[in-house]
GROMACS .gro file of C-alpha atoms in nm:
model
  284
    1MET     CA    1  15.958 -12.671 -16.770
    2SER     CA    2  16.219 -12.870 -16.577
    3LYS     CA    3  16.130 -13.221 -16.474
    4THR     CA    4  16.414 -13.256 -16.219
    5PRO     CA    5  16.316 -13.497 -15.939
    6PRO     CA    6  16.196 -13.315 -15.628
    7GLU     CA    7  16.461 -13.229 -15.371
    8LYS     CA    8  16.236 -13.190 -15.069
    9PRO     CA    9  15.916 -13.370 -14.966
   10ALA     CA   10  15.585 -13.200 -15.026
   11GLN     CA   11  15.401 -13.080 -14.720
   12PRO     CA   12  15.031 -13.164 -14.691
   13ALA     CA   13  14.922 -12.815 -14.608
   14ALA     CA   14  14.683 -12.562 -14.754
   15LYS     CA   15  14.776 -12.201 -14.691
   16PRO     CA   16  14.469 -11.982 -14.648
   17ALA     CA   17  14.497 -11.660 -14.842
   18ALA     CA   18  14.217 -11.411 -14.805
   19PRO     CA   19  14.231 -11.087 -15.008
   20GLY     CA   20  14.263 -10.778 -14.792
   21HIS     CA   21  14.463 -10.944 -14.517
   22ALA     CA   22  14.788 -10.766 -14.443
   23THR     CA   23  15.105 -10.948 -14.543
   24ALA     CA   24  15.221 -10.944 -14.182
   25HIS     CA   25  14.905 -11.121 -14.074
   26ALA     CA   26  14.951 -11.385 -14.344
   27ALA     CA   27  15.312 -11.439 -14.238
   28GLY     CA   28  15.202 -11.480 -13.877
   29LEU     CA   29  14.943 -11.736 -13.977
   30GLU     CA   30  15.208 -11.925 -14.173
   31ARG     CA   31  15.434 -11.943 -13.868
   32ARG     CA   32  15.150 -12.080 -13.661
   33LEU     CA   33  15.073 -12.338 -13.928
   34ARG     CA   34  15.432 -12.461 -13.924
   35ARG     CA   35  15.438 -12.514 -13.545
   36SER     CA   36  15.223 -12.823 -13.560
   37ARG     CA   37  15.164 -13.064 -13.842
   38ILE     CA   38  14.827 -13.158 -13.694
   39LEU     CA   39  14.716 -12.795 -13.671
   40ASN     CA   40  14.843 -12.741 -14.023
   41VAL     CA   41  14.627 -13.021 -14.161
   42VAL     CA   42  14.318 -12.917 -13.966
   43LEU     CA   43  14.334 -12.553 -14.074
   44GLY     CA   44  14.407 -12.654 -14.430
   45ALA     CA   45  14.103 -12.881 -14.435
   46LEU     CA   46  13.888 -12.601 -14.294
   47ALA     CA   47  14.006 -12.358 -14.561
   48ALA     CA   48  13.938 -12.617 -14.829
   49PHE     CA   49  13.592 -12.687 -14.686
   50LEU     CA   50  13.494 -12.320 -14.698
   51ALA     CA   51  13.631 -12.270 -15.047
   52VAL     CA   52  13.466 -12.580 -15.190
   53VAL     CA   53  13.125 -12.499 -15.038
   54VAL     CA   54  13.115 -12.183 -15.249
   55LEU     CA   55  13.287 -12.329 -15.553
   56ALA     CA   56  13.049 -12.624 -15.556
   57GLN     CA   57  12.765 -12.390 -15.645
   58THR     CA   58  12.934 -12.318 -15.981
   59LEU     CA   59  13.030 -12.676 -16.069
   60PRO     CA   60  12.775 -12.862 -16.287
   61GLY     CA   61  12.618 -13.162 -16.120
   62ALA     CA   62  12.784 -13.100 -15.784
   63THR     CA   63  12.611 -13.098 -15.450
   64GLY     CA   64  12.679 -12.857 -15.169
   65GLY     CA   65  12.844 -13.135 -14.969
   66THR     CA   66  13.218 -13.169 -14.934
   67THR     CA   67  13.476 -13.417 -14.819
   68ALA     CA   68  13.805 -13.333 -14.654
   69ASN     CA   69  14.106 -13.554 -14.592
   70GLY     CA   70  14.446 -13.423 -14.496
   71GLY     CA   71  14.374 -13.081 -14.640
   72SER     CA   72  14.223 -13.202 -14.966
   73ALA     CA   73  13.859 -13.159 -15.053
   74GLY     CA   74  13.630 -13.256 -15.335
   75THR     CA   75  13.275 -13.182 -15.433
   76GLU     CA   76  13.062 -13.489 -15.484
   77ALA     CA   77  12.821 -13.534 -15.775
   78PRO     CA   78  12.485 -13.689 -15.675
   79ALA     CA   79  12.464 -14.063 -15.724
   80THR     CA   80  12.178 -14.023 -15.972
   81GLY     CA   81  12.365 -13.759 -16.168
   82ALA     CA   82  12.716 -13.900 -16.159
   83PRO     CA   83  12.895 -13.878 -16.493
   84ALA     CA   84  12.882 -14.194 -16.702
   85ALA     CA   85  13.188 -14.334 -16.876
   86ASN     CA   86  13.333 -14.092 -17.130
   87GLU     CA   87  13.136 -13.806 -16.972
   88ASN     CA   88  13.340 -13.565 -16.761
   89PRO     CA   89  13.142 -13.241 -16.729
   90GLU     CA   90  13.349 -12.924 -16.730
   91ASN     CA   91  13.254 -12.570 -16.648
   92PRO     CA   92  13.389 -12.361 -16.938
   93ALA     CA   93  13.448 -12.077 -16.694
   94ILE     CA   94  13.705 -12.303 -16.526
   95ALA     CA   95  13.854 -12.538 -16.784
   96LYS     CA   96  13.897 -12.323 -17.095
   97ARG     CA   97  14.080 -12.562 -17.332
   98ASP     CA   98  14.200 -12.262 -17.531
   99PRO     CA   99  14.471 -12.375 -17.779
  100ASP     CA  100  14.628 -12.028 -17.757
  101ASP     CA  101  14.642 -12.019 -17.375
  102PRO     CA  102  15.003 -11.933 -17.284
  103PHE     CA  103  14.948 -12.059 -16.927
  104ALA     CA  104  14.848 -12.412 -17.027
  105ILE     CA  105  15.064 -12.722 -17.073
  106GLY     CA  106  14.956 -13.034 -17.258
  107SER     CA  107  14.713 -13.139 -17.526
  108VAL     CA  108  14.397 -12.936 -17.565
  109ASP     CA  109  14.219 -13.268 -17.630
  110ALA     CA  110  14.341 -13.442 -17.313
  111PRO     CA  111  14.061 -13.634 -17.136
  112ILE     CA  112  14.069 -13.408 -16.830
  113VAL     CA  113  14.195 -13.061 -16.736
  114LEU     CA  114  14.371 -12.986 -16.407
  115VAL     CA  115  14.320 -12.618 -16.324
  116GLU     CA  116  14.539 -12.460 -16.056
  117TRP     CA  117  14.497 -12.123 -15.884
  118ALA     CA  118  14.820 -11.994 -15.730
  119ASP     CA  119  14.988 -11.681 -15.597
  120PHE     CA  120  15.352 -11.633 -15.697
  121ARG     CA  121  15.445 -11.540 -15.338
  122CYS     CA  122  15.273 -11.842 -15.183
  123PRO     CA  123  15.524 -12.085 -15.026
  124PHE     CA  124  15.291 -12.383 -15.060
  125CYS     CA  125  15.235 -12.308 -15.429
  126ALA     CA  126  15.612 -12.331 -15.463
  127VAL     CA  127  15.610 -12.669 -15.288
  128PHE     CA  128  15.357 -12.802 -15.539
  129THR     CA  129  15.546 -12.667 -15.841
  130ASN     CA  130  15.887 -12.785 -15.721
  131ASP     CA  131  15.794 -13.125 -15.580
  132THR     CA  132  15.474 -13.249 -15.743
  133MET     CA  133  15.436 -13.072 -16.074
  134PRO     CA  134  15.730 -13.253 -16.242
  135VAL     CA  135  15.567 -13.588 -16.159
  136ILE     CA  136  15.229 -13.476 -16.296
  137LEU     CA  137  15.395 -13.352 -16.613
  138ASP     CA  138  15.584 -13.677 -16.660
  139GLU     CA  139  15.311 -13.926 -16.574
  140TYR     CA  140  14.998 -13.747 -16.692
  141VAL     CA  141  15.057 -13.440 -16.910
  142ASP     CA  142  15.330 -13.583 -17.133
  143ALA     CA  143  15.126 -13.902 -17.164
  144GLY     CA  144  14.833 -13.704 -17.307
  145LEU     CA  145  14.605 -13.785 -17.013
  146VAL     CA  146  14.587 -13.442 -16.846
  147ARG     CA  147  14.599 -13.082 -16.962
  148TYR     CA  148  14.728 -12.835 -16.700
  149GLU     CA  149  14.587 -12.480 -16.691
  150PHE     CA  150  14.721 -12.210 -16.458
  151ARG     CA  151  14.521 -11.923 -16.308
  152ASP     CA  152  14.704 -11.642 -16.130
  153VAL     CA  153  14.571 -11.471 -15.817
  154ALA     CA  154  14.724 -11.191 -15.612
  155PHE     CA  155  14.631 -11.263 -15.251
  156PHE     CA  156  14.952 -11.131 -15.091
  157GLY     CA  157  14.968 -10.769 -15.199
  158ASP     CA  158  15.111 -10.556 -15.477
  159GLU     CA  159  15.424 -10.767 -15.523
  160SER     CA  160  15.205 -11.067 -15.597
  161VAL     CA  161  15.052 -10.859 -15.874
  162ASP     CA  162  15.399 -10.758 -15.996
  163ALA     CA  163  15.510 -11.122 -16.015
  164ALA     CA  164  15.193 -11.228 -16.196
  165VAL     CA  165  15.241 -10.946 -16.448
  166ALA     CA  166  15.597 -11.069 -16.506
  167ALA     CA  167  15.477 -11.426 -16.561
  168ARG     CA  168  15.220 -11.300 -16.810
  169ALA     CA  169  15.491 -11.101 -16.990
  170ALA     CA  170  15.704 -11.415 -17.011
  171GLY     CA  171  15.402 -11.610 -17.135
  172GLU     CA  172  15.356 -11.365 -17.420
  173GLN     CA  173  15.702 -11.470 -17.537
  174GLY     CA  174  15.625 -11.839 -17.499
  175ARG     CA  175  15.821 -11.890 -17.176
  176PHE     CA  176  15.553 -11.915 -16.908
  177PRO     CA  177  15.634 -12.271 -16.791
  178GLU     CA  178  16.002 -12.184 -16.767
  179TYR     CA  179  15.929 -11.862 -16.579
  180LEU     CA  180  15.697 -12.044 -16.338
  181ALA     CA  181  15.972 -12.298 -16.267
  182ALA     CA  182  16.244 -12.034 -16.226
  183LEU     CA  183  16.039 -11.820 -15.988
  184TYR     CA  184  15.926 -12.104 -15.761
  185ALA     CA  185  16.270 -12.269 -15.763
  186ALA     CA  186  16.399 -11.957 -15.586
  187ALA     CA  187  16.124 -11.961 -15.322
  188PRO     CA  188  16.234 -11.963 -14.956
  189GLU     CA  189  16.139 -12.244 -14.720
  190SER     CA  190  15.876 -12.021 -14.559
  191GLY     CA  191  15.727 -11.677 -14.584
  192HIS     CA  192  15.625 -11.464 -14.880
  193PRO     CA  193  15.931 -11.361 -15.081
  194ASP     CA  194  15.987 -11.005 -15.198
  195MET     CA  195  15.947 -10.956 -15.572
  196PRO     CA  196  16.146 -10.645 -15.669
  197ARG     CA  197  16.186 -10.558 -16.034
  198GLU     CA  198  16.546 -10.678 -16.054
  199LYS     CA  199  16.445 -11.021 -15.926
  200LEU     CA  200  16.166 -11.049 -16.182
  201LEU     CA  201  16.417 -10.962 -16.454
  202GLY     CA  202  16.654 -11.225 -16.318
  203PHE     CA  203  16.384 -11.492 -16.344
  204ALA     CA  204  16.327 -11.388 -16.707
  205LYS     CA  205  16.695 -11.444 -16.782
  206THR     CA  206  16.689 -11.784 -16.610
  207ALA     CA  207  16.374 -11.879 -16.800
  208GLY     CA  208  16.529 -11.787 -17.133
  209VAL     CA  209  16.283 -11.510 -17.223
  210PRO     CA  210  16.419 -11.410 -17.567
  211ASP     CA  211  16.350 -11.035 -17.571
  212LEU     CA  212  16.442 -10.897 -17.229
  213ALA     CA  213  16.391 -10.535 -17.334
  214ARG     CA  214  16.036 -10.613 -17.439
  215PHE     CA  215  15.984 -10.812 -17.118
  216GLU     CA  216  16.094 -10.519 -16.902
  217ALA     CA  217  15.870 -10.280 -17.090
  218ASP     CA  218  15.578 -10.519 -17.045
  219LEU     CA  219  15.620 -10.504 -16.668
  220ASP     CA  220  15.466 -10.157 -16.689
  221ARG     CA  221  15.178 -10.244 -16.921
  222PRO     CA  222  14.853 -10.153 -16.745
  223GLU     CA  223  14.653 -10.414 -16.939
  224LEU     CA  224  14.863 -10.693 -16.790
  225ARG     CA  225  14.806 -10.559 -16.440
  226ASP     CA  226  14.433 -10.530 -16.515
  227ALA     CA  227  14.431 -10.891 -16.633
  228VAL     CA  228  14.582 -11.007 -16.302
  229THR     CA  229  14.324 -10.806 -16.109
  230LYS     CA  230  14.044 -10.962 -16.313
  231SER     CA  231  14.183 -11.312 -16.269
  232THR     CA  232  14.192 -11.259 -15.893
  233ALA     CA  233  13.836 -11.128 -15.889
  234ASP     CA  234  13.717 -11.420 -16.101
  235ALA     CA  235  13.877 -11.663 -15.856
  236GLN     CA  236  13.708 -11.493 -15.563
  237ALA     CA  237  13.375 -11.504 -15.743
  238LEU     CA  238  13.416 -11.881 -15.781
  239GLY     CA  239  13.490 -11.912 -15.410
  240VAL     CA  240  13.864 -11.978 -15.430
  241SER     CA  241  14.001 -11.848 -15.099
  242SER     CA  242  14.310 -12.062 -15.045
  243VAL     CA  243  14.610 -12.141 -15.262
  244PRO     CA  244  14.716 -12.362 -15.421
  245PHE     CA  245  14.367 -12.474 -15.522
  246PHE     CA  246  14.280 -12.729 -15.792
  247VAL     CA  247  13.974 -12.834 -15.989
  248VAL     CA  248  13.915 -13.118 -16.233
  249GLY     CA  249  13.564 -13.144 -16.375
  250THR     CA  250  13.329 -13.131 -16.076
  251GLN     CA  251  13.591 -13.213 -15.814
  252ALA     CA  252  13.814 -12.978 -15.614
  253MET     CA  253  14.131 -13.029 -15.412
  254ALA     CA  254  14.319 -12.784 -15.190
  255GLY     CA  255  14.676 -12.760 -15.070
  256ALA     CA  256  15.025 -12.881 -15.155
  257GLN     CA  257  14.930 -13.243 -15.105
  258PRO     CA  258  15.179 -13.532 -15.138
  259VAL     CA  259  15.226 -13.662 -15.490
  260ASP     CA  260  15.031 -13.979 -15.418
  261ALA     CA  261  14.727 -13.772 -15.322
  262PHE     CA  262  14.740 -13.604 -15.663
  263ARG     CA  263  14.781 -13.940 -15.834
  264GLU     CA  264  14.472 -14.071 -15.657
  265PHE     CA  265  14.281 -13.752 -15.742
  266LEU     CA  266  14.374 -13.758 -16.111
  267ASP     CA  267  14.328 -14.134 -16.149
  268ALA     CA  268  13.976 -14.105 -16.009
  269ARG     CA  269  13.891 -13.822 -16.249
  270LEU     CA  270  14.030 -14.019 -16.543
  271ALA     CA  271  13.820 -14.319 -16.441
  272GLU     CA  272  13.512 -14.096 -16.434
  273ALA     CA  273  13.600 -13.991 -16.789
  274GLY     CA  274  13.622 -14.356 -16.895
  275VAL     CA  275  14.000 -14.351 -16.935
  276ASP     CA  276  14.246 -14.603 -16.795
  277ALA     CA  277  14.466 -14.430 -16.537
  278PRO     CA  278  14.837 -14.504 -16.490
  279GLY     CA  279  14.752 -14.685 -16.166
  280ALA     CA  280  14.950 -14.751 -15.852
  281GLY     CA  281  15.289 -14.900 -15.797
  282ARG     CA  282  15.495 -14.620 -15.943
  283ALA     CA  283  15.808 -14.485 -15.783
  284GLY     CA  284  15.736 -14.159 -15.603
   0.00000   0.00000   0.00000
């Protein structure tokens, strides 16, 4: 995946994405979000609050309480049950640590796992991938501190499913990170982009998928579509209702937060795991 420095600043916003909402409704909500930065932050925090309340029930050692700050949210472990050094509890239904996972980047033995849920037509997911992901890869994943695991959801209709199927097809040929980067690099400034077949094929070429004929045939494989549907249902069952959404251990965070917010989030999780974090004072 490219580690080119970000070209535009990340926007601290969490885009609510509820299954069953019409695309037009989602687009209208997005326009309203962009009218006011304050409204954007407030609605993002509310979406994160609702998602984390449900998700907290599945996270080991977490309470039902939440915190929200600028659209981010985290579940809090009870003081008496907080993880000791070198203990960072993980729900295996969330952090899989599968060495054969084509949607993961980084060492399977990294101290912590950052899990992201995203829709390929989500503009804020594109902001995270384009602006923040290269920094996380450089400072945390490449350093062996964090493993990144991706979970696809289709909250914005059939074309979200189509794009997720394409990403899975690329992943089967070992080019998922490159496909993820190519797709989000082409994202518009706002709105949910169309994902016609010819565009999905174009991303495969950009990503260097070696067997394009196989890739195109895989776009029609029903088992890949079923896998996307199941991944979406699993996310809903966990309480994920906004994207992008992130979990490390027993803590959750919502929205395309600024890079420093992710640094703070990851550094705190590493400290909980008894690992020295990179710390502050880095160029961002």
